[in-house]
Short mmCIF file of C-alpha atoms and ligand atoms in Angstrom, two decimals:
data_model
loop_
_atom_site.label_atom_id
_atom_site.label_comp_id
_atom_site.label_asym_id
_atom_site.label_seq_id
_atom_site.Cartn_x
_atom_site.Cartn_y
_atom_site.Cartn_z
CA MET A 1 5.36 11.24 -14.96
CA ASN A 2 6.45 7.59 -16.52
CA LYS A 3 6.49 8.10 -20.30
CA PRO A 4 5.97 4.01 -21.53
CA PHE A 5 7.73 2.80 -24.71
CA ILE A 6 5.48 1.01 -26.61
CA CYS A 7 7.55 -1.01 -30.13
CA ALA A 8 3.94 -0.26 -31.95
CA SER A 9 6.05 -0.96 -35.16
CA LEU A 10 5.98 -4.91 -34.63
CA ILE A 11 2.72 -5.23 -33.83
CA GLY A 12 -1.20 -3.71 -33.93
CA LEU A 13 -1.05 -1.50 -31.13
CA GLY A 14 -4.91 -3.17 -30.65
CA LEU A 15 -3.12 -6.62 -30.55
CA LEU A 16 -0.88 -5.09 -27.56
CA ALA A 17 -3.29 -8.12 -25.20
CA SER A 18 -2.88 -10.88 -26.77
CA GLN A 19 0.45 -10.35 -27.59
CA SER A 20 1.70 -10.30 -24.78
CA LEU A 21 -0.31 -13.66 -24.29
CA PHE A 22 2.74 -15.81 -26.93
CA ALA A 23 5.63 -13.32 -24.55
CA GLN A 24 5.37 -16.26 -21.86
CA ASN A 25 8.17 -19.37 -21.86
CA PRO A 26 6.47 -21.77 -20.87
CA SER A 27 8.37 -24.51 -20.14
CA LEU A 28 10.13 -21.61 -17.66
CA ASN A 29 6.25 -20.76 -16.27
CA ALA A 30 5.90 -24.96 -15.23
CA ARG A 31 8.97 -25.48 -13.92
CA MET A 32 8.13 -22.15 -11.38
CA ASP A 33 4.52 -23.16 -10.92
CA LYS A 34 6.57 -26.33 -9.54
CA THR A 35 9.40 -25.20 -7.40
CA ALA A 36 6.38 -22.23 -5.93
CA GLU A 37 3.71 -25.56 -4.96
CA SER A 38 7.03 -27.57 -3.41
CA LEU A 39 8.15 -24.45 -1.60
CA GLU A 40 4.85 -24.00 1.29
CA LYS A 41 5.65 -25.40 3.56
CA LYS A 42 8.69 -23.23 4.22
CA VAL A 43 6.98 -20.25 3.56
CA VAL A 44 4.16 -20.97 5.90
CA ALA A 45 7.17 -21.61 8.41
CA TRP A 46 8.34 -18.27 7.67
CA ARG A 47 5.01 -16.45 8.59
CA ARG A 48 4.33 -18.09 11.58
CA ASP A 49 7.49 -17.07 12.41
CA PHE A 50 6.65 -13.17 11.06
CA HIS A 51 3.40 -13.05 12.76
CA GLN A 52 4.55 -15.16 16.25
CA HIS A 53 7.98 -11.70 16.46
CA PRO A 54 5.91 -8.65 14.70
CA GLU A 55 8.06 -5.77 14.70
CA LEU A 56 6.88 -2.31 14.40
CA GLY A 57 7.98 0.49 11.32
CA ASN A 58 11.22 1.30 11.08
CA ARG A 59 11.83 -1.38 13.60
CA GLU A 60 11.95 -5.02 12.47
CA PHE A 61 15.56 -6.08 13.13
CA GLN A 62 14.76 -9.57 13.18
CA THR A 63 11.80 -9.76 10.32
CA ALA A 64 15.28 -8.00 8.14
CA ALA A 65 18.52 -10.30 9.74
CA LYS A 66 15.58 -13.55 8.77
CA ILE A 67 15.48 -12.02 4.98
CA ALA A 68 19.27 -10.92 5.00
CA ALA A 69 20.24 -14.64 5.75
CA HIS A 70 18.33 -15.86 3.46
CA LEU A 71 18.58 -14.40 0.02
CA GLN A 72 21.70 -14.75 1.06
CA SER A 73 21.83 -18.27 1.16
CA LEU A 74 20.02 -17.96 -2.07
CA GLY A 75 24.00 -15.83 -4.03
CA MET A 76 22.29 -13.22 -4.25
CA GLU A 77 24.49 -9.45 -4.18
CA VAL A 78 22.27 -8.29 -0.90
CA LYS A 79 22.18 -4.50 0.80
CA THR A 80 20.53 -4.38 4.76
CA GLY A 81 19.63 -1.15 6.42
CA VAL A 82 18.00 0.86 2.33
CA GLY A 83 15.62 3.51 4.27
CA LYS A 84 16.27 2.96 7.92
CA THR A 85 15.78 -1.38 8.10
CA GLY A 86 14.50 -2.00 4.59
CA VAL A 87 16.16 -4.51 2.81
CA VAL A 88 17.14 -5.35 -1.46
CA GLY A 89 18.40 -8.09 -3.46
CA LEU A 90 19.28 -8.44 -6.27
CA LEU A 91 19.25 -11.84 -8.47
CA LYS A 92 20.89 -10.98 -11.65
CA GLY A 93 19.78 -13.92 -14.71
CA GLY A 94 22.02 -15.28 -17.16
CA LYS A 95 20.08 -13.69 -19.94
CA PRO A 96 20.80 -9.88 -20.02
CA GLY A 97 17.09 -7.96 -19.88
CA PRO A 98 14.92 -5.33 -18.00
CA VAL A 99 15.73 -4.52 -14.06
CA VAL A 100 12.49 -5.90 -12.53
CA ALA A 101 11.97 -5.25 -8.44
CA LEU A 102 9.60 -7.21 -6.83
CA ARG A 103 7.92 -5.30 -3.17
CA ALA A 104 7.02 -6.67 0.21
CA ASP A 105 6.07 -4.09 3.11
CA MET A 106 7.51 -6.01 6.32
CA ASP A 107 5.85 -3.52 9.65
CA GLY A 108 3.28 -5.08 11.82
CA LEU A 109 1.04 -2.86 13.73
CA PRO A 110 0.12 -1.46 18.10
CA VAL A 111 -2.68 -3.61 17.58
CA THR A 112 -3.11 -6.36 20.84
CA GLU A 113 -4.42 -9.72 18.44
CA ARG A 114 -7.20 -11.40 19.38
CA VAL A 115 -6.63 -15.23 17.27
CA GLU A 116 -6.26 -17.97 19.59
CA LEU A 117 -3.99 -19.03 17.06
CA PRO A 118 -0.94 -21.36 18.24
CA PHE A 119 1.60 -18.81 16.52
CA LYS A 120 -0.54 -15.99 18.91
CA SER A 121 1.26 -12.47 18.89
CA GLU A 122 1.67 -11.83 22.26
CA ALA A 123 4.66 -8.46 21.62
CA HIS A 124 4.43 -5.91 23.10
CA THR A 125 5.68 -2.78 23.66
CA GLU A 126 4.63 1.17 24.61
CA TYR A 127 3.29 3.77 21.15
CA ASN A 128 2.08 7.10 21.68
CA GLY A 129 2.24 6.62 25.72
CA GLN A 130 0.23 3.89 25.52
CA GLN A 131 0.87 0.32 26.15
CA THR A 132 -0.87 -2.46 23.68
CA GLY A 133 -0.13 -5.43 21.59
CA ILE A 134 1.87 -5.41 17.97
CA MET A 135 0.03 -7.49 15.50
CA HIS A 136 0.21 -7.91 11.60
CA ALA A 137 -3.69 -6.92 11.79
CA CYS A 138 -2.65 -6.23 7.78
CA GLY A 139 -1.04 -9.06 6.58
CA HIS A 140 2.59 -7.81 5.86
CA ASP A 141 4.73 -11.19 6.94
CA THR A 142 1.93 -12.94 4.63
CA HIS A 143 3.46 -10.37 2.00
CA VAL A 144 7.14 -10.75 3.16
CA ALA A 145 6.80 -15.02 3.18
CA MET A 146 5.62 -14.87 -0.20
CA LEU A 147 8.59 -12.92 -1.64
CA MET A 148 10.65 -14.54 0.37
CA GLY A 149 9.56 -17.13 -1.57
CA ALA A 150 9.27 -16.24 -4.56
CA ALA A 151 12.69 -15.04 -4.27
CA GLU A 152 14.18 -18.84 -4.06
CA VAL A 153 11.76 -20.02 -6.19
CA LEU A 154 13.64 -17.49 -9.76
CA ALA A 155 16.98 -18.21 -7.84
CA SER A 156 16.48 -21.74 -9.08
CA VAL A 157 15.66 -20.91 -12.70
CA LYS A 158 17.99 -17.48 -12.27
CA ASN A 159 19.36 -18.79 -15.98
CA ASP A 160 16.82 -19.60 -18.06
CA LEU A 161 15.51 -15.53 -16.69
CA ARG A 162 16.70 -12.36 -19.46
CA GLY A 163 16.80 -9.23 -17.38
CA THR A 164 17.93 -8.78 -13.58
CA VAL A 165 15.34 -9.26 -9.97
CA LYS A 166 15.48 -6.42 -7.19
CA PHE A 167 13.66 -8.30 -4.17
CA ILE A 168 12.70 -5.05 -2.47
CA PHE A 169 11.80 -5.67 1.68
CA GLN A 170 11.04 -1.92 3.13
CA PRO A 171 9.58 -0.53 6.13
CA ALA A 172 6.55 1.30 8.15
CA GLU A 173 4.48 0.91 5.03
CA GLU A 174 2.35 1.75 7.80
CA GLY A 175 3.69 5.35 8.58
CA ALA A 176 6.88 5.72 10.15
CA PRO A 177 7.29 7.14 13.64
CA ALA A 178 7.17 10.34 14.82
CA GLY A 179 9.62 12.44 14.29
CA GLU A 180 11.26 9.80 12.40
CA GLU A 181 11.11 9.15 7.78
CA GLY A 182 10.17 5.60 6.39
CA GLY A 183 9.20 3.41 3.91
CA ALA A 184 9.01 3.51 -0.34
CA LYS A 185 9.85 7.79 -0.36
CA LEU A 186 12.86 6.97 2.13
CA MET A 187 13.94 3.74 0.45
CA ILE A 188 13.92 5.82 -2.95
CA LYS A 189 15.24 8.93 -1.74
CA GLU A 190 18.33 6.33 -0.86
CA GLY A 191 18.95 4.80 -4.86
CA VAL A 192 16.74 1.71 -4.44
CA LEU A 193 14.85 2.41 -7.67
CA GLU A 194 18.96 2.96 -8.79
CA ASN A 195 21.81 0.61 -9.49
CA PRO A 196 20.71 -1.27 -11.61
CA LYS A 197 18.23 1.15 -13.42
CA VAL A 198 14.41 -0.55 -12.49
CA ASP A 199 12.13 -1.38 -14.85
CA ALA A 200 8.69 -1.98 -13.63
CA ILE A 201 8.02 -2.47 -10.36
CA PHE A 202 4.87 -4.65 -8.57
CA GLY A 203 3.73 -5.33 -5.58
CA LEU A 204 0.59 -6.99 -4.23
CA HIS A 205 -1.28 -7.44 -0.22
CA ILE A 206 -3.56 -9.66 0.98
CA ASN A 207 -6.96 -9.09 1.79
CA SER A 208 -8.43 -10.48 4.25
CA GLN A 209 -12.16 -10.41 2.84
CA THR A 210 -11.02 -11.16 -0.32
CA GLU A 211 -11.63 -15.11 -0.83
CA VAL A 212 -8.58 -17.83 -1.96
CA GLY A 213 -8.32 -18.61 -5.10
CA THR A 214 -8.88 -14.92 -6.03
CA ILE A 215 -7.44 -11.60 -7.64
CA LYS A 216 -8.05 -8.24 -7.93
CA TYR A 217 -7.12 -5.50 -9.60
CA ARG A 218 -7.33 -2.09 -10.87
CA PRO A 219 -6.27 0.20 -14.33
CA GLY A 220 -5.48 3.48 -13.12
CA ALA A 221 -6.05 4.91 -10.14
CA THR A 222 -7.04 2.40 -7.57
CA MET A 223 -5.46 2.67 -3.79
CA ALA A 224 -6.51 6.66 -2.55
CA ALA A 225 -4.03 9.63 -2.72
CA VAL A 226 -4.08 10.74 1.24
CA ASP A 227 -3.86 13.95 2.73
CA GLU A 228 -4.31 15.03 6.88
CA TYR A 229 -5.20 18.90 7.47
CA ALA A 230 -5.49 20.43 11.46
CA ILE A 231 -7.58 23.57 11.32
CA LYS A 232 -8.08 26.37 14.96
CA ILE A 233 -9.89 28.12 15.44
CA LYS A 234 -9.86 31.35 17.06
CA GLY A 235 -12.45 33.04 19.25
CA LYS A 236 -12.60 35.59 21.43
CA GLN A 237 -12.96 33.53 25.41
CA THR A 238 -15.21 35.50 27.44
CA HIS A 239 -18.19 33.77 30.29
CA GLY A 240 -21.22 31.55 28.92
CA ALA A 241 -23.03 33.18 30.64
CA ALA A 242 -22.07 36.62 28.07
CA PRO A 243 -21.81 34.57 24.50
CA TRP A 244 -21.77 38.73 23.50
CA SER A 245 -19.20 39.85 24.79
CA GLY A 246 -16.68 37.32 23.09
CA VAL A 247 -16.26 35.42 19.78
CA ASP A 248 -17.63 31.56 20.59
CA PRO A 249 -15.10 29.01 18.53
CA ILE A 250 -17.40 26.22 19.12
CA VAL A 251 -20.25 26.86 17.18
CA THR A 252 -18.16 28.36 14.70
CA SER A 253 -16.15 24.67 13.58
CA ALA A 254 -19.46 22.83 14.65
CA GLN A 255 -20.17 26.27 11.29
CA VAL A 256 -16.81 24.92 10.19
CA VAL A 257 -18.56 21.03 10.56
CA MET A 258 -20.88 21.53 8.61
CA GLY A 259 -19.51 23.65 5.46
CA LEU A 260 -16.61 20.51 4.70
CA GLN A 261 -19.60 18.03 4.60
CA THR A 262 -20.71 20.08 1.36
CA ILE A 263 -16.98 19.72 -0.75
CA VAL A 264 -17.54 16.14 -1.57
CA SER A 265 -21.05 16.91 -2.15
CA ARG A 266 -21.45 19.82 -3.90
CA ASN A 267 -18.14 20.73 -5.36
CA VAL A 268 -16.20 17.59 -6.18
CA ILE A 269 -17.39 16.03 -9.13
CA LEU A 270 -18.41 12.58 -8.27
CA THR A 271 -19.24 11.00 -11.31
CA ASP A 272 -14.98 11.54 -12.01
CA ASN A 273 -14.08 10.21 -8.65
CA ALA A 274 -14.94 9.42 -4.98
CA ALA A 275 -13.30 11.74 -2.18
CA VAL A 276 -13.78 11.66 0.98
CA VAL A 277 -13.37 14.31 4.49
CA THR A 278 -13.97 13.63 7.87
CA VAL A 279 -12.89 14.85 10.75
CA GLY A 280 -11.77 13.11 13.42
CA ALA A 281 -11.51 15.31 15.93
CA LEU A 282 -12.62 18.10 17.24
CA HIS A 283 -11.32 19.85 21.02
CA SER A 284 -12.88 22.47 22.60
CA GLY A 285 -12.79 24.06 26.09
CA ILE A 286 -13.42 22.94 29.83
CA ARG A 287 -15.55 23.84 31.50
CA GLN A 288 -19.37 24.25 31.28
CA ASN A 289 -19.65 28.82 31.19
CA ILE A 290 -16.06 29.19 29.55
CA ILE A 291 -16.52 30.28 25.97
CA PRO A 292 -12.94 29.56 24.98
CA GLU A 293 -10.80 31.01 22.99
CA GLU A 294 -10.18 28.41 20.26
CA ALA A 295 -11.33 24.99 19.18
CA ASN A 296 -9.88 22.50 17.24
CA MET A 297 -10.63 20.30 14.67
CA ILE A 298 -7.93 17.32 12.55
CA GLY A 299 -8.96 15.06 10.43
CA THR A 300 -8.10 13.17 7.25
CA ILE A 301 -9.34 13.32 3.22
CA ARG A 302 -8.59 10.76 0.23
CA THR A 303 -8.33 12.18 -3.26
CA PHE A 304 -8.11 10.29 -6.31
CA SER A 305 -6.54 12.74 -9.33
CA PRO A 306 -4.06 15.35 -8.38
CA GLU A 307 -7.34 17.76 -9.78
CA THR A 308 -10.42 16.77 -7.30
CA GLN A 309 -6.63 16.83 -4.70
CA ALA A 310 -6.22 20.94 -5.35
CA LEU A 311 -9.68 21.08 -5.38
CA VAL A 312 -10.68 19.64 -1.77
CA HIS A 313 -7.33 21.31 -0.62
CA ARG A 314 -8.88 24.75 -1.63
CA ARG A 315 -11.95 24.76 -0.56
CA ILE A 316 -11.43 23.13 2.78
CA ASN A 317 -9.35 26.85 2.94
CA GLU A 318 -11.76 28.72 1.64
CA ILE A 319 -14.20 27.33 4.21
CA ALA A 320 -12.54 27.53 7.40
CA THR A 321 -11.27 30.85 7.35
CA ASN A 322 -14.22 32.16 5.35
CA ILE A 323 -16.11 30.72 7.77
CA ALA A 324 -14.19 31.70 10.20
CA GLU A 325 -14.48 35.92 9.09
CA SER A 326 -17.59 35.89 10.03
CA ALA A 327 -18.54 35.36 12.64
CA GLY A 328 -15.50 37.04 13.40
CA ALA A 329 -12.92 34.41 14.59
CA LYS A 330 -9.58 32.94 12.49
CA ALA A 331 -9.11 30.50 11.61
CA ASP A 332 -5.36 28.46 11.40
CA VAL A 333 -5.40 25.52 8.15
CA LYS A 334 -2.36 23.32 7.94
CA ILE A 335 -3.21 20.80 4.86
CA ASN A 336 0.09 17.54 6.13
CA ILE A 337 0.33 16.35 2.29
CA MET A 338 1.27 12.03 2.84
CA TYR A 339 1.23 9.71 0.23
CA PRO A 340 -0.21 9.80 -3.29
CA VAL A 341 -3.46 8.16 -5.40
CA THR A 342 -1.77 4.09 -6.15
CA TYR A 343 -1.75 4.43 -9.79
CA ASN A 344 -1.11 0.76 -11.90
CA ASP A 345 -0.45 2.43 -15.53
CA PRO A 346 -2.96 1.78 -17.83
CA LYS A 347 -0.27 -0.17 -20.62
CA LEU A 348 2.18 -2.24 -18.40
CA THR A 349 -1.53 -2.93 -16.36
CA ASP A 350 -3.22 -4.32 -19.23
CA GLN A 351 -0.15 -6.62 -20.45
CA MET A 352 -0.04 -7.80 -17.16
CA ALA A 353 -3.51 -8.75 -16.84
CA PRO A 354 -2.90 -11.81 -18.75
CA SER A 355 0.07 -13.10 -16.40
CA LEU A 356 -2.76 -12.37 -13.64
CA GLU A 357 -4.97 -14.75 -15.28
CA ALA A 358 -2.80 -17.42 -17.08
CA VAL A 359 -2.05 -18.24 -12.91
CA ALA A 360 -5.35 -18.29 -11.33
CA GLY A 361 -7.09 -19.13 -14.44
CA LYS A 362 -9.96 -16.23 -16.07
CA ASN A 363 -12.85 -16.62 -14.52
CA ASN A 364 -10.73 -15.87 -11.21
CA VAL A 365 -8.93 -12.45 -11.42
CA LYS A 366 -11.48 -9.62 -11.41
CA LEU A 367 -11.86 -6.09 -11.50
CA THR A 368 -12.44 -4.19 -8.30
CA PRO A 369 -13.59 -0.74 -7.07
CA ALA A 370 -10.72 2.05 -6.48
CA GLN A 371 -10.60 1.75 -2.76
CA THR A 372 -9.94 4.99 0.07
CA GLY A 373 -7.42 3.46 2.09
CA ALA A 374 -3.91 4.07 0.98
CA GLU A 375 -0.69 2.54 -0.20
CA ASP A 376 3.11 3.95 0.22
CA PHE A 377 3.44 1.39 -2.62
CA SER A 378 2.24 4.94 -5.05
CA PHE A 379 5.87 7.23 -4.14
CA PHE A 380 7.49 3.96 -6.41
CA GLN A 381 4.69 4.67 -9.27
CA GLN A 382 5.60 8.08 -9.62
CA LYS A 383 8.87 7.33 -10.94
CA VAL A 384 8.48 3.92 -12.64
CA PRO A 385 6.08 2.13 -14.26
CA GLY A 386 3.80 0.07 -11.45
CA PHE A 387 1.40 -2.63 -10.74
CA PHE A 388 -0.12 -3.33 -7.84
CA TYR A 389 -3.18 -5.95 -6.98
CA PHE A 390 -4.88 -7.62 -4.19
CA LEU A 391 -4.19 -11.49 -3.03
CA GLY A 392 -7.56 -12.88 -1.59
CA GLY A 393 -6.64 -14.53 1.60
CA MET A 394 -10.23 -15.91 2.83
CA THR A 395 -11.36 -19.12 3.12
CA LYS A 396 -13.56 -19.73 0.28
CA GLY A 397 -16.50 -20.27 1.30
CA LYS A 398 -16.44 -17.80 4.08
CA LYS A 399 -19.38 -15.14 4.78
CA VAL A 400 -18.07 -11.13 4.04
CA GLU A 401 -18.73 -9.56 6.52
CA GLU A 402 -18.06 -12.57 9.41
CA ALA A 403 -13.90 -11.87 7.88
CA ALA A 404 -12.45 -9.00 9.32
CA PRO A 405 -10.98 -6.53 7.87
CA HIS A 406 -7.68 -5.27 8.02
CA HIS A 407 -6.41 -3.57 10.94
CA THR A 408 -8.58 -4.90 13.52
CA PRO A 409 -7.72 -7.65 16.59
CA ASP A 410 -9.79 -10.07 15.26
CA PHE A 411 -7.47 -10.01 11.66
CA GLN A 412 -7.01 -13.58 10.01
CA ILE A 413 -5.11 -14.49 6.67
CA ASP A 414 -5.76 -17.83 6.00
CA GLU A 415 -2.10 -19.44 4.20
CA ALA A 416 -3.86 -21.68 1.40
CA CYS A 417 -3.17 -18.30 -0.78
CA PHE A 418 0.51 -18.12 0.18
CA VAL A 419 0.95 -20.23 -3.57
CA LEU A 420 -1.03 -17.88 -5.74
CA GLY A 421 0.99 -15.26 -4.47
CA MET A 422 4.39 -17.03 -4.84
CA LYS A 423 3.09 -18.16 -9.07
CA SER A 424 1.99 -14.55 -9.87
CA LEU A 425 4.90 -13.09 -8.35
CA CYS A 426 6.59 -15.19 -10.47
CA ARG A 427 5.07 -15.20 -12.78
CA LEU A 428 4.74 -11.26 -13.60
CA THR A 429 8.50 -10.96 -13.60
CA ALA A 430 8.96 -13.61 -16.01
CA ASP A 431 6.48 -12.21 -18.72
CA TYR A 432 7.65 -9.04 -18.63
CA MET A 433 11.66 -9.96 -19.05
CA GLU A 434 9.68 -12.25 -22.82
CA GLN A 435 7.87 -9.24 -23.23
CA SER A 436 10.72 -7.14 -23.03
CA ALA A 437 12.65 -9.53 -24.92
CA LYS A 438 10.28 -9.35 -27.46
CA GLY A 439 9.79 -5.56 -27.76
CA VAL A 440 5.81 -5.00 -26.06
CA ALA A 441 7.76 -4.04 -22.63
CA VAL A 442 5.83 -1.35 -21.12
CA SER A 443 9.82 0.43 -19.35
CA GLY A 444 10.19 3.27 -17.33
CA LYS A 445 13.40 4.31 -19.99
ZN1 LIG B 501 -2.75 -1.46 6.64
ZN1 LIG B 502 -1.36 -3.28 5.13
#
């Protein structure tokens, strides 16, 4: 766990949020905002290029090469091939101070684009044995372009920065191909948070169903931990006309499916946190008059605290094992732990929310309910205090129900949000550094 550091001797703790507002450099912020605005066209062009040429997780070769060339052109120290295709740029400010990491993910998805855009993706590939298009259907193209823009803004004011910025362009957020390591976890394993050691990390996710101009965030558990499970019910095969001479895995697995529904409804403390247990597939049998030997089911688990996660895992095991036993069958349960909870350090969130309000306007920064989607930014947050927020990318005035969700062929982002995205990343960085200089920043040290 992180040990947040607050120099309480300088200020009353209750004044933390208002005090941090003073820890800003207004002239620096004004220059950054202006530069961000001047880069809008450039960022749009980058984004369209990435959108038209999406690459799947751990295969972001062209994307990474373009990013590396840009960071090098800004005079940064650049490492490539971190965690397969990841790119890391280091910008040393003119004054001493903390190391702030900014992260963007780079991967596209196996989705065939249906939106008629001049820069529509025509890329396609074979994925899990099927032909499919490739599309930036989660908006990671916008994340890359905005962070490249933020890098240019911050490089232009580097002499005035009180610390170092580490730009982390991460592969495979959506998961690595089968049998491969990848994503944030692999970058951390390869030392991305060390040399120099990162004090705090910030990241954003575009949202296709939140209006341009709006930023949403949540302190604490923000996105769910995700785990997957597989249950094999082993019965005894027999003739479909004589069920009494075998053990039916289909009837047993139907009972297990219903039993699993009671975990969330009867065991999880729903007033603390939500949870989800979904059965995503159930396969058994081959013919109408054969009771088969086994049934197999797989599913996903979403939780928001380690306690709920442990409870759900335990109950899946108990329910499957005991229902199977009561039927004379056997259950084999496997649970694979995947991404942890995306957890916004509450003190860091408190400290940085005023910076978001300053760039977006107080009324445009809103608290969001926890989301049952998952994000591998969570691995960074397990190591250092981190803050992850959502940037509106839906055209103003559009109805939410008419805006396609992420991961769908109709997914679309309004590029009008890019300037705010850049401004927010730069402001968080500069304000955090100013606050560190005044001893009011939360840090991973
Ligand atoms: Zn996604
Ligand atoms: Zn995403």
